[in-house]
Amino acid sequence: MSVKTNNIYGRITISDRTIEKFVLHVATDCYGIVAFSNENIFRSMFSFLKFGCSGRNVSVRSVGDRIFIDMSVIVKYGVSIKAVVDSLKESIKYKVEKFTGMIVDTINVNVTGVTH
């Protein structure tokens, strides 16, 4: 699906894939995020076959004017996981809402690992 809105100049459509890429860029700038991971081996294999080695580490689903985001990350060893995830969610929510003009309803972050 995609996010659609109208303004005085016409209609704007933003694909979910575009929002996924934007979320990856935002998350890369967050302290404590080391890498992105897929939730399970089947999703990882499907992502590899469908999209190549880049994979899909973020899943964006839009319903009406609401955006739902799911992502899996690996965090840096020694940091507060709660603090990193809270900061990540806050940053993504603010920047995606500013970028799209839509409401981010839910951001689910799955921490799949810790590394140096």
Tab-separated table of N, CA and C in Angstrom, residues 48-96:
chain	number	residue	atom	x	y	z
A	48	PHE	N	16.015	-11.926	0.948
A	48	PHE	CA	17.186	-12.050	0.101
A	48	PHE	C	16.785	-12.400	-1.327
A	49	LEU	N	15.873	-13.347	-1.468
A	49	LEU	CA	15.447	-13.767	-2.802
A	49	LEU	C	14.677	-12.663	-3.525
A	50	LYS	N	13.874	-11.915	-2.794
A	50	LYS	CA	13.033	-10.898	-3.422
A	50	LYS	C	13.783	-9.588	-3.685
A	51	PHE	N	14.622	-9.182	-2.749
A	51	PHE	CA	15.237	-7.857	-2.837
A	51	PHE	C	16.748	-7.868	-2.972
A	52	GLY	N	17.371	-9.016	-3.031
A	52	GLY	CA	18.824	-9.063	-3.097
A	52	GLY	C	19.415	-9.016	-1.708
A	53	CYS	N	20.694	-8.735	-1.619
A	53	CYS	CA	21.376	-8.824	-0.335
A	53	CYS	C	21.020	-7.698	0.629
A	54	SER	N	20.379	-6.645	0.160
A	54	SER	CA	20.031	-5.556	1.072
A	54	SER	C	18.973	-5.974	2.070
A	55	GLY	N	18.033	-6.833	1.671
A	55	GLY	CA	17.016	-7.320	2.594
A	55	GLY	C	16.052	-6.241	3.033
A	56	ARG	N	15.033	-6.663	3.722
A	56	ARG	CA	14.076	-5.716	4.279
A	56	ARG	C	14.101	-5.884	5.778
A	57	ASN	N	14.672	-4.925	6.450
A	57	ASN	CA	14.788	-4.976	7.890
A	57	ASN	C	13.701	-4.163	8.560
A	58	VAL	N	12.934	-3.454	7.786
A	58	VAL	CA	11.852	-2.621	8.280
A	58	VAL	C	10.610	-2.961	7.480
A	59	SER	N	9.502	-3.084	8.183
A	59	SER	CA	8.234	-3.343	7.515
A	59	SER	C	7.297	-2.172	7.815
A	60	VAL	N	6.802	-1.540	6.771
A	60	VAL	CA	5.877	-0.421	6.914
A	60	VAL	C	4.554	-0.810	6.293
A	61	ARG	N	3.500	-0.567	7.050
A	61	ARG	CA	2.148	-0.843	6.569
A	61	ARG	C	1.328	0.409	6.822
A	62	SER	N	0.627	0.862	5.821
A	62	SER	CA	-0.216	2.053	5.984
A	62	SER	C	-1.675	1.672	5.784
A	63	VAL	N	-2.505	2.186	6.667
A	63	VAL	CA	-3.946	1.972	6.592
A	63	VAL	C	-4.590	3.336	6.774
A	64	GLY	N	-5.223	3.816	5.704
A	64	GLY	CA	-5.813	5.158	5.773
A	64	GLY	C	-4.737	6.199	5.961
A	65	ASP	N	-4.874	6.995	7.015
A	65	ASP	CA	-3.872	8.026	7.292
A	65	ASP	C	-2.951	7.630	8.440
A	66	ARG	N	-2.867	6.341	8.736
A	66	ARG	CA	-2.030	5.822	9.818
A	66	ARG	C	-0.900	4.962	9.258
A	67	ILE	N	0.260	5.048	9.896
A	67	ILE	CA	1.424	4.275	9.485
A	67	ILE	C	1.834	3.366	10.634
A	68	PHE	N	2.074	2.089	10.321
A	68	PHE	CA	2.510	1.096	11.297
A	68	PHE	C	3.893	0.602	10.873
A	69	ILE	N	4.845	0.638	11.808
A	69	ILE	CA	6.231	0.294	11.505
A	69	ILE	C	6.692	-0.850	12.407
A	70	ASP	N	7.293	-1.876	11.802
A	70	ASP	CA	7.918	-2.975	12.534
A	70	ASP	C	9.369	-3.057	12.084
A	71	MET	N	10.276	-3.226	13.050
A	71	MET	CA	11.687	-3.348	12.693
A	71	MET	C	12.430	-4.198	13.704
A	72	SER	N	13.513	-4.797	13.256
A	72	SER	CA	14.381	-5.598	14.111
A	72	SER	C	15.781	-5.014	14.061
A	73	VAL	N	16.381	-4.857	15.250
A	73	VAL	CA	17.696	-4.222	15.330
A	73	VAL	C	18.632	-5.011	16.228
A	74	ILE	N	19.916	-4.731	16.078
A	74	ILE	CA	20.947	-5.222	16.978
A	74	ILE	C	21.554	-3.991	17.636
A	75	VAL	N	21.643	-4.009	18.970
A	75	VAL	CA	22.129	-2.839	19.702
A	75	VAL	C	23.556	-3.056	20.194
A	76	LYS	N	24.182	-1.950	20.527
A	76	LYS	CA	25.561	-1.948	21.000
A	76	LYS	C	25.626	-2.493	22.429
A	77	TYR	N	26.628	-3.295	22.696
A	77	TYR	CA	26.833	-3.848	24.031
A	77	TYR	C	27.132	-2.725	25.021
A	78	GLY	N	26.524	-2.787	26.199
A	78	GLY	CA	26.818	-1.836	27.257
A	78	GLY	C	25.879	-0.647	27.336
A	79	VAL	N	25.002	-0.491	26.388
A	79	VAL	CA	24.056	0.623	26.439
A	79	VAL	C	22.737	0.138	27.031
A	80	SER	N	21.939	1.060	27.506
A	80	SER	CA	20.612	0.723	28.010
A	80	SER	C	19.706	0.450	26.809
A	81	ILE	N	19.248	-0.783	26.689
A	81	ILE	CA	18.399	-1.151	25.554
A	81	ILE	C	17.122	-0.320	25.559
A	82	LYS	N	16.528	-0.146	26.727
A	82	LYS	CA	15.299	0.637	26.815
A	82	LYS	C	15.519	2.073	26.346
A	83	ALA	N	16.617	2.689	26.787
A	83	ALA	CA	16.904	4.065	26.390
A	83	ALA	C	17.135	4.176	24.888
A	84	VAL	N	17.871	3.220	24.315
A	84	VAL	CA	18.142	3.239	22.874
A	84	VAL	C	16.852	3.069	22.086
A	85	VAL	N	16.018	2.105	22.485
A	85	VAL	CA	14.769	1.849	21.763
A	85	VAL	C	13.801	3.028	21.911
A	86	ASP	N	13.713	3.609	23.101
A	86	ASP	CA	12.843	4.776	23.288
A	86	ASP	C	13.289	5.945	22.412
A	87	SER	N	14.594	6.177	22.368
A	87	SER	CA	15.136	7.241	21.531
A	87	SER	C	14.885	6.960	20.051
A	88	LEU	N	15.077	5.712	19.649
A	88	LEU	CA	14.840	5.305	18.257
A	88	LEU	C	13.382	5.549	17.866
A	89	LYS	N	12.463	5.113	18.711
A	89	LYS	CA	11.035	5.280	18.421
A	89	LYS	C	10.648	6.755	18.320
A	90	GLU	N	11.145	7.547	19.250
A	90	GLU	CA	10.841	8.976	19.249
A	90	GLU	C	11.358	9.659	17.986
A	91	SER	N	12.580	9.325	17.614
A	91	SER	CA	13.185	9.914	16.426
A	91	SER	C	12.431	9.507	15.156
A	92	ILE	N	12.121	8.216	15.041
A	92	ILE	CA	11.399	7.739	13.864
A	92	ILE	C	10.023	8.373	13.779
A	93	LYS	N	9.300	8.400	14.887
A	93	LYS	CA	7.947	8.970	14.889
A	93	LYS	C	7.973	10.426	14.428
A	94	TYR	N	8.853	11.220	15.019
A	94	TYR	CA	8.923	12.640	14.679
A	94	TYR	C	9.289	12.850	13.211
A	95	LYS	N	10.339	12.176	12.756
A	95	LYS	CA	10.836	12.420	11.398
A	95	LYS	C	9.920	11.861	10.315
A	96	VAL	N	9.309	10.695	10.558
A	96	VAL	CA	8.392	10.133	9.566
A	96	VAL	C	7.120	10.974	9.475
